mmCIF file of C-alpha atoms in Angstrom:
data_model
loop_
_atom_site.group_PDB
_atom_site.id
_atom_site.type_symbol
_atom_site.label_atom_id
_atom_site.label_comp_id
_atom_site.label_asym_id
_atom_site.label_seq_id
_atom_site.Cartn_x
_atom_site.Cartn_y
_atom_site.Cartn_z
ATOM 1 C CA MET A 829 -8.314 -15.201 12.923
ATOM 2 C CA SER A 830 -6.119 -15.320 15.999
ATOM 3 C CA GLU A 831 -4.412 -18.186 14.661
ATOM 4 C CA LEU A 832 -3.083 -16.169 11.540
ATOM 5 C CA PHE A 833 -1.074 -13.731 13.563
ATOM 6 C CA THR A 834 1.773 -15.899 14.360
ATOM 7 C CA LEU A 835 4.786 -13.965 13.233
ATOM 8 C CA SER A 836 7.206 -12.881 15.787
ATOM 9 C CA ALA A 837 8.052 -9.093 15.881
ATOM 10 C CA PRO A 838 11.621 -9.786 14.407
ATOM 11 C CA ASP A 839 10.468 -11.927 11.500
ATOM 12 C CA LEU A 840 7.718 -9.332 10.872
ATOM 13 C CA ALA A 841 10.160 -6.555 10.609
ATOM 14 C CA ALA A 842 12.546 -8.472 8.507
ATOM 15 C CA LEU A 843 9.675 -9.286 5.996
ATOM 16 C CA LEU A 844 8.477 -5.791 5.808
ATOM 17 C CA CYS A 845 12.258 -4.499 5.294
ATOM 18 C CA SER A 846 12.459 -6.954 2.557
ATOM 19 C CA ARG A 847 9.079 -5.671 0.851
ATOM 20 C CA VAL A 848 10.353 -1.978 0.948
ATOM 21 C CA CYS A 849 13.604 -3.016 -0.649
ATOM 22 C CA HIS A 850 11.673 -4.944 -3.301
ATOM 23 C CA ASP A 851 9.476 -1.953 -3.936
ATOM 24 C CA ILE A 852 12.629 0.496 -4.331
ATOM 25 C CA ILE A 853 15.222 -1.643 -6.172
ATOM 26 C CA SER A 854 13.777 -1.349 -9.505
ATOM 27 C CA PRO A 855 13.778 2.474 -9.633
ATOM 28 C CA VAL A 856 17.058 2.703 -7.851
ATOM 29 C CA GLY A 857 18.548 0.161 -10.408
ATOM 30 C CA ALA A 858 17.245 2.524 -13.202
ATOM 31 C CA ILE A 859 18.951 5.519 -11.673
ATOM 32 C CA ASN A 860 22.101 3.445 -11.798
ATOM 33 C CA ASN A 861 21.550 2.573 -15.468
ATOM 34 C CA GLY A 862 20.971 6.143 -16.279
ATOM 35 C CA LEU A 863 24.216 7.208 -14.555
ATOM 36 C CA GLU A 864 26.068 4.586 -16.822
ATOM 37 C CA LEU A 865 24.563 6.004 -19.780
ATOM 38 C CA LEU A 866 25.916 9.342 -18.718
ATOM 39 C CA ASP A 867 29.365 7.769 -18.123
ATOM 40 C CA GLU A 868 29.482 6.344 -21.611
ATOM 41 C CA GLY A 869 28.695 9.931 -22.912
ATOM 42 C CA GLY A 870 25.718 8.882 -25.005
ATOM 43 C CA ALA A 871 22.033 9.839 -25.014
ATOM 44 C CA ASP A 872 22.527 12.351 -22.268
ATOM 45 C CA GLU A 873 18.944 13.658 -22.536
ATOM 46 C CA ASP A 874 17.387 10.250 -22.412
ATOM 47 C CA ALA A 875 19.620 9.389 -19.402
ATOM 48 C CA MET A 876 18.702 12.306 -17.411
ATOM 49 C CA ALA A 877 14.994 11.730 -18.048
ATOM 50 C CA LEU A 878 15.223 8.376 -16.787
ATOM 51 C CA ILE A 879 17.222 9.452 -13.707
ATOM 52 C CA ARG A 880 14.671 12.145 -12.816
ATOM 53 C CA GLN A 881 11.604 9.855 -13.192
ATOM 54 C CA SER A 882 13.288 6.670 -11.497
ATOM 55 C CA ALA A 883 14.342 9.344 -8.428
ATOM 56 C CA ARG A 884 10.644 10.540 -8.240
ATOM 57 C CA THR A 885 9.495 7.080 -8.196
ATOM 58 C CA ALA A 886 11.862 5.846 -5.514
ATOM 59 C CA SER A 887 11.200 9.060 -3.321
ATOM 60 C CA ALA A 888 7.546 8.537 -3.535
ATOM 61 C CA ARG A 889 7.586 4.727 -2.606
ATOM 62 C CA LEU A 890 9.915 5.559 0.297
ATOM 63 C CA GLN A 891 7.575 8.386 1.580
ATOM 64 C CA TYR A 892 4.583 6.114 1.216
ATOM 65 C CA ALA A 893 6.329 3.326 2.993
ATOM 66 C CA ARG A 894 7.489 5.791 5.768
ATOM 67 C CA ILE A 895 3.863 6.113 6.861
ATOM 68 C CA ALA A 896 2.411 2.651 5.636
ATOM 69 C CA PHE A 897 5.092 0.508 7.438
ATOM 70 C CA GLY A 898 7.126 2.748 9.583
ATOM 71 C CA ALA A 899 6.712 3.970 13.185
ATOM 72 C CA ALA A 900 5.673 7.445 12.282
ATOM 73 C CA GLY A 901 6.467 8.613 15.606
ATOM 74 C CA SER A 902 6.183 7.462 19.244
ATOM 75 C CA ALA A 903 3.199 5.475 20.522
ATOM 76 C CA GLY A 904 -0.107 6.976 20.489
ATOM 77 C CA MET A 905 0.967 9.487 17.897
ATOM 78 C CA GLN A 906 -1.851 10.589 15.377
ATOM 79 C CA ILE A 907 -1.265 11.239 11.749
ATOM 80 C CA ASP A 908 -3.007 13.733 9.474
ATOM 81 C CA THR A 909 -5.126 12.039 6.600
ATOM 82 C CA GLY A 910 -3.995 14.906 4.549
ATOM 83 C CA ASP A 911 -0.472 13.571 4.805
ATOM 84 C CA ALA A 912 -1.665 10.350 3.785
ATOM 85 C CA ALA A 913 -3.487 11.786 0.786
ATOM 86 C CA SER A 914 -0.393 13.648 -0.266
ATOM 87 C CA VAL A 915 1.944 10.376 -0.310
ATOM 88 C CA ALA A 916 -0.675 8.440 -1.935
ATOM 89 C CA ALA A 917 -1.068 11.087 -4.762
ATOM 90 C CA ALA A 918 2.825 11.076 -5.177
ATOM 91 C CA PHE A 919 3.014 7.374 -5.196
ATOM 92 C CA PHE A 920 0.142 6.570 -7.615
ATOM 93 C CA ALA A 921 1.360 9.389 -10.128
ATOM 94 C CA ASN A 922 4.166 7.031 -11.024
ATOM 95 C CA GLU A 923 2.099 3.761 -10.963
ATOM 96 C CA LYS A 924 -0.609 2.361 -13.416
ATOM 97 C CA PRO A 925 -3.806 3.000 -11.330
ATOM 98 C CA GLU A 926 -5.381 6.532 -11.242
ATOM 99 C CA LEU A 927 -6.262 7.681 -7.654
ATOM 100 C CA GLU A 928 -9.358 9.579 -6.605
ATOM 101 C CA TRP A 929 -9.171 10.738 -3.037
ATOM 102 C CA ASN A 930 -12.453 12.027 -1.259
ATOM 103 C CA GLY A 931 -12.778 13.021 2.259
ATOM 104 C CA ALA A 932 -11.999 15.682 4.902
ATOM 105 C CA ARG A 933 -8.571 16.162 6.546
ATOM 106 C CA ALA A 934 -8.477 14.825 10.217
ATOM 107 C CA LEU A 935 -5.978 13.585 12.909
ATOM 108 C CA LEU A 936 -6.388 9.928 13.435
ATOM 109 C CA PRO A 937 -4.564 7.073 15.325
ATOM 110 C CA LYS A 938 -1.546 6.196 13.395
ATOM 111 C CA ASN A 939 -2.632 2.677 13.041
ATOM 112 C CA LYS A 940 -5.804 3.675 11.281
ATOM 113 C CA VAL A 941 -3.826 5.825 8.877
ATOM 114 C CA LYS A 942 -1.458 2.962 8.410
ATOM 115 C CA LEU A 943 -4.351 0.661 7.917
ATOM 116 C CA LEU A 944 -5.939 3.074 5.285
ATOM 117 C CA LEU A 945 -2.516 3.149 3.242
ATOM 118 C CA ASN A 946 -1.983 -0.595 3.395
ATOM 119 C CA LEU A 947 -5.644 -1.299 2.309
ATOM 120 C CA LEU A 948 -4.962 1.166 -0.673
ATOM 121 C CA MET A 949 -2.312 -1.054 -1.578
ATOM 122 C CA VAL A 950 -4.216 -4.247 -1.440
ATOM 123 C CA ALA A 951 -6.847 -2.491 -3.752
ATOM 124 C CA ALA A 952 -4.067 -1.581 -6.212
ATOM 125 C CA GLY A 953 -3.209 -5.284 -6.309
ATOM 126 C CA ALA A 954 -6.753 -6.172 -7.333
ATOM 127 C CA ILE A 955 -6.083 -4.062 -10.633
ATOM 128 C CA PRO A 956 -2.498 -5.084 -11.709
ATOM 129 C CA ARG A 957 -3.174 -3.931 -15.181
ATOM 130 C CA GLY A 958 -4.258 -0.482 -14.154
ATOM 131 C CA GLY A 959 -7.527 1.097 -13.584
ATOM 132 C CA ARG A 960 -9.006 3.544 -11.138
ATOM 133 C CA LEU A 961 -9.029 3.695 -7.432
ATOM 134 C CA ALA A 962 -11.432 5.694 -5.564
ATOM 135 C CA VAL A 963 -10.974 6.380 -1.867
ATOM 136 C CA ASP A 964 -13.740 7.844 0.293
ATOM 137 C CA LEU A 965 -13.240 8.708 3.918
ATOM 138 C CA ALA A 966 -16.177 9.312 6.164
ATOM 139 C CA GLU A 967 -17.274 10.009 9.673
ATOM 140 C CA LEU A 968 -13.702 10.762 10.630
ATOM 141 C CA GLU A 969 -14.405 12.496 13.850
ATOM 142 C CA THR A 970 -16.709 9.780 15.305
ATOM 143 C CA SER A 971 -16.358 6.430 13.788
ATOM 144 C CA PRO A 972 -13.965 6.602 10.815
ATOM 145 C CA ARG A 973 -14.810 4.254 7.755
ATOM 146 C CA PHE A 974 -12.689 3.947 4.841
ATOM 147 C CA THR A 975 -14.029 2.830 1.550
ATOM 148 C CA ILE A 976 -11.751 1.807 -1.335
ATOM 149 C CA LYS A 977 -13.065 0.944 -4.778
ATOM 150 C CA ALA A 978 -10.787 -0.588 -7.436
ATOM 151 C CA SER A 979 -12.017 -0.908 -11.007
ATOM 152 C CA GLY A 980 -10.220 -1.952 -14.042
ATOM 153 C CA PRO A 981 -9.553 -4.973 -16.499
ATOM 154 C CA MET A 982 -9.295 -8.383 -15.041
ATOM 155 C CA VAL A 983 -10.124 -7.069 -11.462
ATOM 156 C CA ARG A 984 -10.175 -9.635 -8.504
ATOM 157 C CA VAL A 985 -9.304 -9.761 -4.927
ATOM 158 C CA PRO A 986 -5.529 -10.478 -4.357
ATOM 159 C CA PRO A 987 -5.690 -14.202 -3.632
ATOM 160 C CA LYS A 988 -3.411 -14.023 -0.574
ATOM 161 C CA PHE A 989 -5.362 -11.306 1.052
ATOM 162 C CA LEU A 990 -8.684 -13.327 0.453
ATOM 163 C CA GLU A 991 -7.302 -16.358 1.968
ATOM 164 C CA MET A 992 -5.845 -14.537 4.955
ATOM 165 C CA HIS A 993 -9.100 -12.546 5.259
ATOM 166 C CA SER A 994 -11.129 -15.487 5.676
ATOM 167 C CA GLY A 995 -9.008 -16.409 8.708
ATOM 168 C CA THR A 996 -7.256 -19.388 7.086
ATOM 169 C CA LYS A 997 -3.633 -19.647 7.928
ATOM 170 C CA PRO A 998 -1.681 -19.967 4.599
ATOM 171 C CA GLU A 999 -0.224 -23.394 3.814
ATOM 172 C CA GLU A 1000 3.076 -21.670 2.855
ATOM 173 C CA PRO A 1001 5.211 -19.439 5.355
ATOM 174 C CA ILE A 1002 4.600 -15.760 4.989
ATOM 175 C CA ASP A 1003 7.124 -14.190 2.672
ATOM 176 C CA ALA A 1004 8.020 -10.895 1.494
ATOM 177 C CA HIS A 1005 5.180 -10.864 -1.007
ATOM 178 C CA ALA A 1006 2.437 -12.041 1.228
ATOM 179 C CA VAL A 1007 3.424 -9.861 4.279
ATOM 180 C CA GLN A 1008 1.784 -6.672 3.209
ATOM 181 C CA PRO A 1009 -1.874 -8.229 3.209
ATOM 182 C CA TYR A 1010 -0.787 -10.033 6.401
ATOM 183 C CA TYR A 1011 0.126 -6.725 7.957
ATOM 184 C CA THR A 1012 -3.068 -5.085 6.651
ATOM 185 C CA LEU A 1013 -5.063 -7.401 8.551
ATOM 186 C CA LEU A 1014 -2.758 -7.251 11.691
ATOM 187 C CA LEU A 1015 -3.202 -3.385 11.645
ATOM 188 C CA ALA A 1016 -7.086 -3.682 11.199
ATOM 189 C CA ARG A 1017 -7.078 -5.935 14.519
ATOM 190 C CA GLU A 1018 -4.775 -3.287 16.282
ATOM 191 C CA ALA A 1019 -6.946 -0.564 15.174
ATOM 192 C CA GLY A 1020 -10.228 -2.060 16.092
ATOM 193 C CA MET A 1021 -11.578 -1.796 12.618
ATOM 194 C CA THR A 1022 -13.071 -4.765 10.589
ATOM 195 C CA ILE A 1023 -12.384 -5.195 6.939
ATOM 196 C CA SER A 1024 -15.202 -6.022 4.473
ATOM 197 C CA ILE A 1025 -14.773 -7.129 0.773
ATOM 198 C CA ARG A 1026 -17.509 -6.665 -1.897
ATOM 199 C CA ALA A 1027 -16.529 -8.193 -5.323
ATOM 200 C CA THR A 1028 -18.236 -7.943 -8.530
ATOM 201 C CA ALA A 1029 -17.159 -8.549 -12.144
ATOM 202 C CA ASP A 1030 -16.626 -4.928 -12.785
ATOM 203 C CA ASP A 1031 -14.945 -3.730 -9.260
ATOM 204 C CA VAL A 1032 -13.771 -4.720 -5.780
ATOM 205 C CA THR A 1033 -14.653 -2.568 -2.786
ATOM 206 C CA LEU A 1034 -12.630 -2.930 0.547
ATOM 207 C CA THR A 1035 -14.293 -1.207 3.553
ATOM 208 C CA ALA A 1036 -12.613 -0.717 6.956
ATOM 209 C CA ALA A 1037 -14.894 0.439 9.819
#
Protein backbone atom coordinates (compact mmCIF):
# COMPACT_ATOMS: atom_id res chain seq x y z
CA MET A 1 0.00 0.00 0.00
CA SER A 2 2.87 2.41 0.74
CA GLU A 3 3.86 2.31 -2.94
CA LEU A 4 0.45 3.81 -3.78
CA PHE A 5 0.99 7.12 -2.00
CA THR A 6 3.51 8.76 -4.31
CA LEU A 7 1.88 12.11 -5.07
CA SER A 8 3.81 15.14 -3.86
CA ALA A 9 2.01 17.64 -1.63
CA PRO A 10 1.79 20.27 -4.42
CA ASP A 11 0.39 17.70 -6.90
CA LEU A 12 -2.16 16.45 -4.37
CA ALA A 13 -3.26 20.00 -3.59
CA ALA A 14 -3.58 20.83 -7.29
CA LEU A 15 -5.64 17.73 -8.03
CA LEU A 16 -7.96 18.32 -5.07
CA CYS A 17 -8.48 21.90 -6.26
CA SER A 18 -9.34 20.56 -9.71
CA ARG A 19 -11.81 18.15 -8.16
CA VAL A 20 -13.57 20.94 -6.23
CA CYS A 21 -13.72 23.10 -9.36
CA HIS A 22 -15.21 20.17 -11.28
CA ASP A 23 -17.91 19.73 -8.64
CA ILE A 24 -19.03 23.35 -8.59
CA ILE A 25 -18.62 24.38 -12.23
CA SER A 26 -21.96 22.86 -13.25
CA PRO A 27 -24.19 24.69 -10.73
CA VAL A 28 -22.23 27.93 -11.18
CA GLY A 29 -22.70 27.63 -14.94
CA ALA A 30 -26.42 27.10 -14.38
CA ILE A 31 -26.56 30.30 -12.30
CA ASN A 32 -24.95 32.14 -15.19
CA ASN A 33 -27.52 30.66 -17.60
CA GLY A 34 -30.33 31.81 -15.34
CA LEU A 35 -28.93 35.32 -15.22
CA GLU A 36 -28.71 35.38 -19.02
CA LEU A 37 -32.39 34.41 -19.18
CA LEU A 38 -33.23 37.31 -16.88
CA ASP A 39 -31.16 39.68 -19.01
CA GLU A 40 -33.15 38.58 -22.06
CA GLY A 41 -36.34 39.49 -20.22
CA GLY A 42 -38.02 36.13 -20.59
CA ALA A 43 -39.13 33.33 -18.28
CA ASP A 44 -38.36 35.32 -15.12
CA GLU A 45 -39.96 32.78 -12.78
CA ASP A 46 -38.16 29.84 -14.37
CA ALA A 47 -34.86 31.73 -14.39
CA MET A 48 -35.12 32.59 -10.70
CA ALA A 49 -36.00 28.99 -9.83
CA LEU A 50 -32.91 27.81 -11.74
CA ILE A 51 -30.70 30.37 -10.00
CA ARG A 52 -32.00 29.50 -6.53
CA GLN A 53 -31.60 25.75 -6.99
CA SER A 54 -28.15 26.07 -8.54
CA ALA A 55 -27.00 28.45 -5.79
CA ARG A 56 -28.15 25.95 -3.14
CA THR A 57 -26.28 23.14 -4.92
CA ALA A 58 -23.07 25.17 -5.30
CA SER A 59 -23.17 26.28 -1.66
CA ALA A 60 -23.82 22.74 -0.39
CA ARG A 61 -20.96 21.31 -2.44
CA LEU A 62 -18.55 23.99 -1.23
CA GLN A 63 -19.54 23.50 2.42
CA TYR A 64 -19.01 19.76 2.03
CA ALA A 65 -15.63 20.26 0.33
CA ARG A 66 -14.54 22.68 3.07
CA ILE A 67 -14.57 19.83 5.59
CA ALA A 68 -13.89 16.85 3.30
CA PHE A 69 -10.90 18.40 1.50
CA GLY A 70 -10.01 21.55 3.43
CA ALA A 71 -7.68 22.13 6.35
CA ALA A 72 -10.67 22.69 8.69
CA GLY A 73 -8.48 24.49 11.22
CA SER A 74 -5.05 24.04 12.67
CA ALA A 75 -3.18 20.79 13.23
CA GLY A 76 -4.76 18.53 15.80
CA MET A 77 -8.16 20.22 15.58
CA GLN A 78 -11.27 18.15 16.25
CA ILE A 79 -14.51 18.34 14.27
CA ASP A 80 -18.03 17.68 15.48
CA THR A 81 -19.67 14.76 13.65
CA GLY A 82 -22.87 16.78 13.87
CA ASP A 83 -21.30 19.33 11.52
CA ALA A 84 -20.41 16.51 9.15
CA ALA A 85 -24.00 15.27 9.29
CA SER A 86 -25.31 18.76 8.50
CA VAL A 87 -23.11 19.33 5.45
CA ALA A 88 -23.83 15.79 4.22
CA ALA A 89 -27.60 16.34 4.53
CA ALA A 90 -27.38 19.62 2.59
CA PHE A 91 -25.14 18.05 -0.05
CA PHE A 92 -27.30 15.01 -0.73
CA ALA A 93 -30.51 17.05 -0.70
CA ASN A 94 -29.42 18.14 -4.17
CA GLU A 95 -28.00 14.81 -5.38
CA LYS A 96 -29.55 11.52 -6.55
CA PRO A 97 -29.02 9.25 -3.50
CA GLU A 98 -31.18 9.55 -0.41
CA LEU A 99 -29.19 9.83 2.81
CA GLU A 100 -29.90 8.29 6.21
CA TRP A 101 -27.53 9.23 9.06
CA ASN A 102 -27.47 7.37 12.37
CA GLY A 103 -25.08 8.06 15.23
CA ALA A 104 -24.49 10.32 18.19
CA ARG A 105 -22.61 13.60 17.98
CA ALA A 106 -18.99 13.55 19.07
CA LEU A 107 -15.78 15.51 18.63
CA LEU A 108 -13.30 13.47 16.60
CA PRO A 109 -9.85 14.19 15.15
CA LYS A 110 -10.30 16.07 11.90
CA ASN A 111 -8.74 13.36 9.71
CA LYS A 112 -11.31 10.83 10.96
CA VAL A 113 -14.20 13.16 10.08
CA LYS A 114 -12.62 13.99 6.72
CA LEU A 115 -12.30 10.25 6.11
CA LEU A 116 -15.98 9.77 6.95
CA LEU A 117 -17.10 12.37 4.40
CA ASN A 118 -14.74 11.08 1.73
CA LEU A 119 -15.83 7.50 2.31
CA LEU A 120 -19.42 8.70 1.90
CA MET A 121 -18.49 10.14 -1.50
CA VAL A 122 -16.97 6.81 -2.51
CA ALA A 123 -20.17 5.06 -1.43
CA ALA A 124 -22.23 7.54 -3.48
CA GLY A 125 -20.07 6.64 -6.47
CA ALA A 126 -21.21 3.04 -6.04
CA ILE A 127 -24.78 4.06 -6.96
CA PRO A 128 -24.43 6.62 -9.78
CA ARG A 129 -28.09 6.16 -10.77
CA GLY A 130 -29.29 6.97 -7.28
CA GLY A 131 -30.50 4.85 -4.42
CA ARG A 132 -29.96 4.94 -0.68
CA LEU A 133 -26.96 5.69 1.52
CA ALA A 134 -27.13 4.60 5.16
CA VAL A 135 -24.45 5.95 7.51
CA ASP A 136 -23.94 4.42 10.94
CA LEU A 137 -21.46 5.76 13.50
CA ALA A 138 -20.51 3.59 16.47
CA GLU A 139 -18.16 3.59 19.47
CA LEU A 140 -17.26 7.23 18.87
CA GLU A 141 -15.95 7.78 22.39
CA THR A 142 -13.57 4.80 22.30
CA SER A 143 -12.75 3.23 18.94
CA PRO A 144 -14.77 5.00 16.24
CA ARG A 145 -16.28 2.84 13.53
CA PHE A 146 -17.98 4.19 10.40
CA THR A 147 -20.25 1.96 8.32
CA ILE A 148 -21.78 3.18 5.07
CA LYS A 149 -24.14 0.99 3.04
CA ALA A 150 -25.00 1.95 -0.54
CA SER A 151 -27.95 0.26 -2.21
CA GLY A 152 -29.52 0.97 -5.57
CA PRO A 153 -29.68 -0.12 -9.21
CA MET A 154 -26.45 -1.33 -10.84
CA VAL A 155 -24.58 -1.04 -7.54
CA ARG A 156 -20.84 -1.73 -7.63
CA VAL A 157 -17.68 -0.63 -5.88
CA PRO A 158 -16.11 2.24 -7.89
CA PRO A 159 -13.37 0.52 -9.95
CA LYS A 160 -10.64 3.08 -9.17
CA PHE A 161 -11.27 2.81 -5.45
CA LEU A 162 -11.31 -0.98 -5.60
CA GLU A 163 -8.04 -1.03 -7.53
CA MET A 164 -6.28 1.32 -5.14
CA HIS A 165 -7.78 -0.36 -2.05
CA SER A 166 -6.06 -3.57 -3.13
CA GLY A 167 -2.74 -1.73 -2.85
CA THR A 168 -2.17 -1.72 -6.59
CA LYS A 169 -0.65 1.43 -8.02
CA PRO A 170 -2.81 2.49 -11.00
CA GLU A 171 -1.18 2.15 -14.40
CA GLU A 172 -2.44 5.61 -15.36
CA PRO A 173 -1.37 8.70 -13.39
CA ILE A 174 -3.72 9.90 -10.66
CA ASP A 175 -5.95 12.59 -12.18
CA ALA A 176 -8.69 14.87 -10.85
CA HIS A 177 -11.22 12.04 -11.14
CA ALA A 178 -9.12 9.45 -9.29
CA VAL A 179 -7.73 11.79 -6.63
CA GLN A 180 -10.79 11.53 -4.36
CA PRO A 181 -10.54 7.74 -3.77
CA TYR A 182 -6.76 8.16 -3.49
CA TYR A 183 -7.26 10.86 -0.85
CA THR A 184 -9.76 8.65 0.99
CA LEU A 185 -7.19 5.89 1.40
CA LEU A 186 -4.51 8.40 2.36
CA LEU A 187 -6.79 9.79 5.07
CA ALA A 188 -7.44 6.27 6.38
CA ARG A 189 -3.70 5.76 6.75
CA GLU A 190 -3.22 9.13 8.47
CA ALA A 191 -6.17 8.47 10.79
CA GLY A 192 -4.94 4.99 11.70
CA MET A 193 -8.11 3.35 10.37
CA THR A 194 -8.61 0.42 8.02
CA ILE A 195 -11.24 0.38 5.30
CA SER A 196 -13.02 -2.88 4.52
CA ILE A 197 -15.36 -3.60 1.62
CA ARG A 198 -18.32 -5.97 1.42
CA ALA A 199 -20.12 -6.17 -1.90
CA THR A 200 -23.21 -8.16 -2.86
CA ALA A 201 -25.59 -8.02 -5.79
CA ASP A 202 -27.84 -5.67 -3.80
CA ASP A 203 -25.52 -3.36 -1.91
CA VAL A 204 -21.97 -2.25 -1.12
CA THR A 205 -20.88 -1.71 2.47
CA LEU A 206 -17.77 0.29 3.34
CA THR A 207 -16.46 0.19 6.90
CA ALA A 208 -13.66 2.20 8.49
CA ALA A 209 -12.42 1.19 11.94
